[in-house]
Coordinates of C-alpha atoms and ligand atoms in Angstrom, one line a residue:
X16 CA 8.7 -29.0 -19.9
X17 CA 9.2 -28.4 -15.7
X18 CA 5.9 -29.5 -13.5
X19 CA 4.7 -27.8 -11.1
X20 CA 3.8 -29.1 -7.8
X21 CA 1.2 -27.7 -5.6
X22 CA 1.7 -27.7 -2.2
X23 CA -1.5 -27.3 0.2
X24 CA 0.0 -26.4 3.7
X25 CA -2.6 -26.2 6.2
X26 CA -0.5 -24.0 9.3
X27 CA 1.8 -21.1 8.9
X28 CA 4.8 -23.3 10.6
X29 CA 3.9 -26.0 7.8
X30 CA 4.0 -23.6 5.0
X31 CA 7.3 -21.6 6.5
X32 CA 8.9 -25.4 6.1
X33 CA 7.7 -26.1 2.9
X34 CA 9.4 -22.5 1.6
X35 CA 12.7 -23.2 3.7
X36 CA 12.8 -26.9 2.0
X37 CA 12.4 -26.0 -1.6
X38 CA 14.6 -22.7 -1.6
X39 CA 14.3 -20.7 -4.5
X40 CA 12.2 -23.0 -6.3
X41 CA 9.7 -22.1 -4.2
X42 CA 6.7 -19.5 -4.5
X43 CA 4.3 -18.4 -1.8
X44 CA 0.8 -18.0 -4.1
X45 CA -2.1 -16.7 -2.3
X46 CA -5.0 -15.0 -4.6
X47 CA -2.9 -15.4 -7.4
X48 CA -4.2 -12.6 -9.3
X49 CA -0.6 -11.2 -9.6
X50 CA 1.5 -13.9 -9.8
X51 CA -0.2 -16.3 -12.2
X52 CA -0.2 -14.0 -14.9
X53 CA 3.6 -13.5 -14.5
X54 CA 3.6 -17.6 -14.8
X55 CA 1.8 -17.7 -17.9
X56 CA 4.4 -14.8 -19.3
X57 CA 6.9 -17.7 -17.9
X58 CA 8.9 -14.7 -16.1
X59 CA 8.5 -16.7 -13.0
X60 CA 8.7 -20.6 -13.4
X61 CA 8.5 -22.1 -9.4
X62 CA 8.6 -26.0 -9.7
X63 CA 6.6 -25.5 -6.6
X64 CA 3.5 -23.2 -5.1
X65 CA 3.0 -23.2 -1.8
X66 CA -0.6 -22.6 -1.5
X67 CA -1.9 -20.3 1.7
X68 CA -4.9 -20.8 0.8
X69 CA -6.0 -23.5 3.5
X70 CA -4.5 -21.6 6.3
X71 CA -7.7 -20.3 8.0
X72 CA -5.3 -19.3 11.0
X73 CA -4.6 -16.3 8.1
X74 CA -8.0 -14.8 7.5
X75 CA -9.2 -12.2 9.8
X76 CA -9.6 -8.8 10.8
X77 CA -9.5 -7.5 14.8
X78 CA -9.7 -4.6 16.4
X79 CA -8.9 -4.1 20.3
X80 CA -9.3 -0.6 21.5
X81 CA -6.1 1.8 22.1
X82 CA -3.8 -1.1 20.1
X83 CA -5.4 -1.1 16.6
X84 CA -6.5 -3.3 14.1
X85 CA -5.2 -7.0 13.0
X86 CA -5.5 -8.1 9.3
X87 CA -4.7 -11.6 8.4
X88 CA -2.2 -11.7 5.4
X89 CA -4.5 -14.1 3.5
X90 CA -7.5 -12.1 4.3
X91 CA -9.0 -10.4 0.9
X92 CA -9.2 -6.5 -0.2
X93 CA -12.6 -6.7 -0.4
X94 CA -13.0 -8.3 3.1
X95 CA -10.6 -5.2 4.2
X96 CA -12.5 -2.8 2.5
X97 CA -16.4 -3.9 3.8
X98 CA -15.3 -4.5 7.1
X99 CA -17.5 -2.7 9.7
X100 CA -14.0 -2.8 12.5
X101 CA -11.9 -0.9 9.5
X102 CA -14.6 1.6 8.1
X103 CA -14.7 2.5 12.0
X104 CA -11.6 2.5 12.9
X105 CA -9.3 3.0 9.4
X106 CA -11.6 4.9 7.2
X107 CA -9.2 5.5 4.7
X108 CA -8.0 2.2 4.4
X109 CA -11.2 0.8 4.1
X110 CA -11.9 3.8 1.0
X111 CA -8.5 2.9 -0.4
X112 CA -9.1 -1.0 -1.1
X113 CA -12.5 -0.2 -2.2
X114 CA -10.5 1.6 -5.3
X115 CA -8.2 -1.4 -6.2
X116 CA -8.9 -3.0 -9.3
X117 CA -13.0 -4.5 -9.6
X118 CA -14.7 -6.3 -7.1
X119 CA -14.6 -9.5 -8.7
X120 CA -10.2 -8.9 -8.4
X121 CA -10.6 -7.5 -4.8
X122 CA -12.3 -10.4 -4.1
X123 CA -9.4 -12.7 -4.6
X124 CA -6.1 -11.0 -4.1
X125 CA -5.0 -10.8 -0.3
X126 CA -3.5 -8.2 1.5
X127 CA -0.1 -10.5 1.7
X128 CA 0.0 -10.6 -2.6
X129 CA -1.1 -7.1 -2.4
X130 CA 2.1 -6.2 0.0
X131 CA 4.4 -8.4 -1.5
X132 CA 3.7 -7.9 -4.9
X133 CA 6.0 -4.2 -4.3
X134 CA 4.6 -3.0 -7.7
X135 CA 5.2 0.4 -7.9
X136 CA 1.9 1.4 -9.4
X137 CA 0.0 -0.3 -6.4
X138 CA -2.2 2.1 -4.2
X139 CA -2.0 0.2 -0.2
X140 CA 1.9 1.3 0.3
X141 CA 1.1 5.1 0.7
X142 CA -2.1 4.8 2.8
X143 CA 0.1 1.6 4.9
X144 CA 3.2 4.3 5.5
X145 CA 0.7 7.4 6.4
X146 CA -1.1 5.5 9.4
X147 CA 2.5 3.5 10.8
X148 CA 1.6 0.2 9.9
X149 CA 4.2 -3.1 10.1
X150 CA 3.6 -6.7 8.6
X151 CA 4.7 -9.5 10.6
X152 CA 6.2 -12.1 8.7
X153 CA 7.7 -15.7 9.5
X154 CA 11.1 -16.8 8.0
X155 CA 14.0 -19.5 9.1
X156 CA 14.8 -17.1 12.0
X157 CA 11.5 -16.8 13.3
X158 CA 8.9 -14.2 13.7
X159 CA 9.5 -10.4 13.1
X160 CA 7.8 -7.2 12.7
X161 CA 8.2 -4.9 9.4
X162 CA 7.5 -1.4 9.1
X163 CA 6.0 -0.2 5.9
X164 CA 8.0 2.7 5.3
X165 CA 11.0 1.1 3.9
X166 CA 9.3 -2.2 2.9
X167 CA 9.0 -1.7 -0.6
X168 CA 13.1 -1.4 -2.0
X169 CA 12.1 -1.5 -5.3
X170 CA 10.3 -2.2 -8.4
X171 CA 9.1 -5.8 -7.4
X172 CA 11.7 -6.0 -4.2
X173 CA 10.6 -5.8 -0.7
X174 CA 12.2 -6.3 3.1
X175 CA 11.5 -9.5 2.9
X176 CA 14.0 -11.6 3.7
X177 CA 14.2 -14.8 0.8
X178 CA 11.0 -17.4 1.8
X179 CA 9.6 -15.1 4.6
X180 CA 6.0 -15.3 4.5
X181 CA 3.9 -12.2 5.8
X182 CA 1.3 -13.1 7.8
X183 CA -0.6 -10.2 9.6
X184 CA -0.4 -6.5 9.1
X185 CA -1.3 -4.6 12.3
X186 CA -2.3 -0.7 11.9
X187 CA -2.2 1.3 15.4
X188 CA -4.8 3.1 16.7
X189 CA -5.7 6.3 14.8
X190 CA -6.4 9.1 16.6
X191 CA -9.7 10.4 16.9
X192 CA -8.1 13.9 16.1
X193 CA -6.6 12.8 12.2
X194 CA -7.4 13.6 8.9
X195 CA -6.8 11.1 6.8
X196 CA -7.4 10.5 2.7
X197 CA -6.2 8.9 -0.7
X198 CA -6.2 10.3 -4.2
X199 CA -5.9 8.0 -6.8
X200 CA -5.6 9.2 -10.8
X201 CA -5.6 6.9 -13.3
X202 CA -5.2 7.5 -17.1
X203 CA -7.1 4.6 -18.4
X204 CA -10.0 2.4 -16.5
X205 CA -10.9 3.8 -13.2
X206 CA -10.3 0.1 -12.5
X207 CA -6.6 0.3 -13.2
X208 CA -3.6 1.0 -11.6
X209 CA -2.8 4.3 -10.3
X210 CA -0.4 6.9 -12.4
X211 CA -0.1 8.9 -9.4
X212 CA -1.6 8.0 -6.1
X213 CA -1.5 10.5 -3.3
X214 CA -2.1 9.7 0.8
X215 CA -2.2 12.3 3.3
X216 CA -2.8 12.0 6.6
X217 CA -2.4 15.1 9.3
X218 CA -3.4 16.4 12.6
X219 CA -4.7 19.9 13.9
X220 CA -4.8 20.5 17.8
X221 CA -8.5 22.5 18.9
X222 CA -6.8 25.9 17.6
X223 CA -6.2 24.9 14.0
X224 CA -2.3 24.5 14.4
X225 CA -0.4 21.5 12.7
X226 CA 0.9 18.6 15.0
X227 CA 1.3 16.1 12.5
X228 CA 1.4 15.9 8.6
X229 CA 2.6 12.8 6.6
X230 CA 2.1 12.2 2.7
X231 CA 3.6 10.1 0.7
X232 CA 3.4 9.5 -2.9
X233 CA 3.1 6.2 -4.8
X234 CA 3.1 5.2 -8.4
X235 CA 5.2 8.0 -9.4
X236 CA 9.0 6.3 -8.5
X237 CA 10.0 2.8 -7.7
X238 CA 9.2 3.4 -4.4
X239 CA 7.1 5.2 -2.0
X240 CA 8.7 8.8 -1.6
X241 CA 7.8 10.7 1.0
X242 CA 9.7 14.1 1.5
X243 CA 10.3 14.9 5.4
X244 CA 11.5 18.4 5.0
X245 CA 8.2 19.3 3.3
X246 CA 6.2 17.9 5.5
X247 CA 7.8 19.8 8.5
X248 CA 6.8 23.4 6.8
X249 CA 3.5 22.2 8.4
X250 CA 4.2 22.0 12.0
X251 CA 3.5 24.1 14.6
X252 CA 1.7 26.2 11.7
X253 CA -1.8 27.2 11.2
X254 CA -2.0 26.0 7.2
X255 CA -2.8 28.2 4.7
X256 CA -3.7 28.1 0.7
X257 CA 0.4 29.5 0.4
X258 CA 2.0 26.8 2.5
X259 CA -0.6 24.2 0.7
X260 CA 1.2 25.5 -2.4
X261 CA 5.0 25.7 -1.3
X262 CA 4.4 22.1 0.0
X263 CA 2.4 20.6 -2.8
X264 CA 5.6 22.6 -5.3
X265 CA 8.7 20.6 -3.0
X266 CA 7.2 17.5 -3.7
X267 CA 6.7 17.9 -7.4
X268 CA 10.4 19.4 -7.3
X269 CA 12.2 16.8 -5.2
X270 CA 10.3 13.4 -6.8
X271 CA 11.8 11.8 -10.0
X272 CA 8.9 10.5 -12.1
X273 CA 9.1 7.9 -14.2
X274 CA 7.9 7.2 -17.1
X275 CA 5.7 4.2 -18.3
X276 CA 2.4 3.5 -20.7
X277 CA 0.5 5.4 -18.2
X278 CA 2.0 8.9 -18.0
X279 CA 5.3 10.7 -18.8
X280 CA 7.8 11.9 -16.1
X281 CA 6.3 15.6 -17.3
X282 CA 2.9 14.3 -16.7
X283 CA 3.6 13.0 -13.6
X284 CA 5.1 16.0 -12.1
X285 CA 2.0 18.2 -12.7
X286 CA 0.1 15.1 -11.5
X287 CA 1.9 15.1 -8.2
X288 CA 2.0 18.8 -7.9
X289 CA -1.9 19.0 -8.4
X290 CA -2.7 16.0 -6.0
X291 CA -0.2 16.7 -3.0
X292 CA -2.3 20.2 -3.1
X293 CA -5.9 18.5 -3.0
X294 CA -5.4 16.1 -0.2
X295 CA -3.4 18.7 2.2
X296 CA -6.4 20.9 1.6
X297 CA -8.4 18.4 2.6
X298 CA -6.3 16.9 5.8
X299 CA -5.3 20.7 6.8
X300 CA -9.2 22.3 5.7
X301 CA -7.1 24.7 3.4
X302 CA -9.9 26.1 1.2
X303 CA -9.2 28.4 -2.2
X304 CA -5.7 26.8 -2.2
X305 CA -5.6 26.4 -6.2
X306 CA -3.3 28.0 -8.3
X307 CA -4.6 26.4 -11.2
Ligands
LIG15 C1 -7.0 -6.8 -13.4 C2 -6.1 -6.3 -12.3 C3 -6.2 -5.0 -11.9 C4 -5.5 -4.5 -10.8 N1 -5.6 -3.3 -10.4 C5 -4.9 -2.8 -9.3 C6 -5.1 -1.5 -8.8 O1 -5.9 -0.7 -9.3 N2 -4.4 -1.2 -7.7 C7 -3.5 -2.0 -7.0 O2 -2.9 -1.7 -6.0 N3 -3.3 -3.3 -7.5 C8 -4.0 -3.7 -8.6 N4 -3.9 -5.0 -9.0 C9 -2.9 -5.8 -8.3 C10 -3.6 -6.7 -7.2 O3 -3.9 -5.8 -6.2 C11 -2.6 -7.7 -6.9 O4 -2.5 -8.6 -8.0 C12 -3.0 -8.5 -5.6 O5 -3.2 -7.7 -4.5 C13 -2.0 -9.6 -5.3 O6 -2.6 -10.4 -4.3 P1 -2.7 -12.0 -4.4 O7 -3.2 -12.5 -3.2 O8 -3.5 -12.3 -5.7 O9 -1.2 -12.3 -4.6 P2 -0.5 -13.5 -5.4 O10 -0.7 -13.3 -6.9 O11 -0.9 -14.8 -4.9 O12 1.0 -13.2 -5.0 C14 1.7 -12.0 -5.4 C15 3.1 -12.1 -5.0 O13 3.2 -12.0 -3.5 C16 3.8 -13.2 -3.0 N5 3.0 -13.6 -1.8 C17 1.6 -13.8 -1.8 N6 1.2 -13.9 -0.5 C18 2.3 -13.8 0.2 C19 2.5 -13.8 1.6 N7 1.5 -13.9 2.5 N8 3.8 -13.6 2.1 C20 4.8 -13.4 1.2 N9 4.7 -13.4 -0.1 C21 3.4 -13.5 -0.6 C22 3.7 -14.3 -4.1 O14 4.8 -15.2 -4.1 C23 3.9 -13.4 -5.4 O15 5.2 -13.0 -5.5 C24 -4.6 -5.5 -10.1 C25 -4.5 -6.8 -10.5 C26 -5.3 -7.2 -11.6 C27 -5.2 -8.7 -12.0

């Protein structure tokens, strides 16, 4: 039988040592609601944990005006999603923690895990991509800034560079002028994972004409997919229920689903179809833009 040896750091320099010291034996573990399950399945077996959980330096959430808000990697989903700074300033992002999992999970996992994790079925990435936000993380080389579009490679693989720890994500300023939302589905608990999770974000000028329309889709691939030459039909146009539907169609055309216990690559599609549709009419105030 291996032991396991918990290591309590008590400083993000501390813990980056600890990582660079035990290599691939060791594991960051923050909330743990992610990766202790996958310890009791012994499909990861660290000899040690590095514990973040006595890093107060890590817990937070700021906001200075014009830059945008600071999260602390070890701060908690349910501390993102109650904050007064974020329900002001990130609205969305605030709504979109408040529909991870139950309170009682929220109340433990972090925003690192949360990030880390790269689970395709999680809901932050979409929301994350839509409004430009980076992690900052610490490795052997020092700090460096992440973005999240291209953070999550694959199913369980990040940008992460071996033993980097994340520890802030930073989320610009939204404009006062954006539109912003996330559509979850689920097939089982409302509690659970999403099988098709939707963020759109977009911005009108005074006369109603596209400047800006970004939506990715999460859950349905290994990673976020976002599809640039569908989002461009948008620009520079005033939307309508038919350019709702020709961009809601490219995205159900041009994503591979895949398939799991919570919905078929068939059901997906339809899902994706049916969502992109419902948060562009909402972000571009497209009404009667159903086709079904
Ligand atoms: C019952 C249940 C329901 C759930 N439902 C949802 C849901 O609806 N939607 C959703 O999106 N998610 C859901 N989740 C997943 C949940 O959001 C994640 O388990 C959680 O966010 C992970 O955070 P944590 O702090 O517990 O991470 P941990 O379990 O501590 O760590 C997770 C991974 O990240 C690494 N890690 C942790 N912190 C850092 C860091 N700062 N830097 C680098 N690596 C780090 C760890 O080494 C590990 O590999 C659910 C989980 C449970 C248990």
């Amino acid at each position: 039988m291996t032991s396991l040896n918990l290591l309590r750091p008590s400083t993000v320099p501390e813990a980056a040592a600890m990582l660079a010291e035990h290599g691939n034996d060791a594991r960051v573990i923050s909330g743990g609601t992610a990766l202790v399950p996958l310890m009791h399945e012994k499909l990861l077996t660290p000899a040690y944990l590095v514990a973040l959980y006595k890093v107060p330096e890590l817990n937070y959430i700021t906001y200075e005006p014009e830059v945008g808000l600071r999260i602390g990697a070890l701060t908690s989903l349910r501390d993102v999603e109650t904050s007064p700074l974020v329900r002001q300033h990130a609205p969305v992002l605030s709504y979109t923690m408040g529909h991870i999992a139950s309170v009682r999970v929220r109340s433990v996992a972090t925003v690192g895990g949360s990030l880390a994790e790269a689970n395709y079925a999680s809901d932050p990435y979409g929301v994350l991509i839509t409004l430009d936000t980076k992690a900052k993380a610490i490795g052997a080389s020092g700090k460096r800034s992440i973005e999240m579009r291209g953070f999550v490679t694959g199913h369980y693989e990040t940008a992460l560079q071996p033993h980097e720890v994340i520890i802030e994500l930073f989320v610009p300023e939204v404009s006062h002028d954006t539109c912003a939302t996330y559509i979850k589905y689920t097939t089982r608990s409302q509690k659970e994972r999403p099988a098709v999770g939707v963020a759109s974000l977009a911005r009108l000028d005074g006369a109603g004409t596209c400047e800006e329309l970004k939506v990715v889709v999460t859950a349905a691939a290994e990673t976020p997919q976002e599809i640039a030459e569908a989002e461009q039909l948008a620009l520079n146009e005033k939307p309508s229920p038919s350019l709702v539907r020709e961009i809601a169609l490219r995205y159900s055309q041009q994503i591979e689903p895949l398939e799991d216990h919570r919905a078929s690559a068939w059901y997906r599609r339809q899902l994706i179809e049916v969502l992109v549709r419902r948060g562009l009419q909402s972000v571009l105030r497209v009404e009667g833009g159903h086709s079904r």
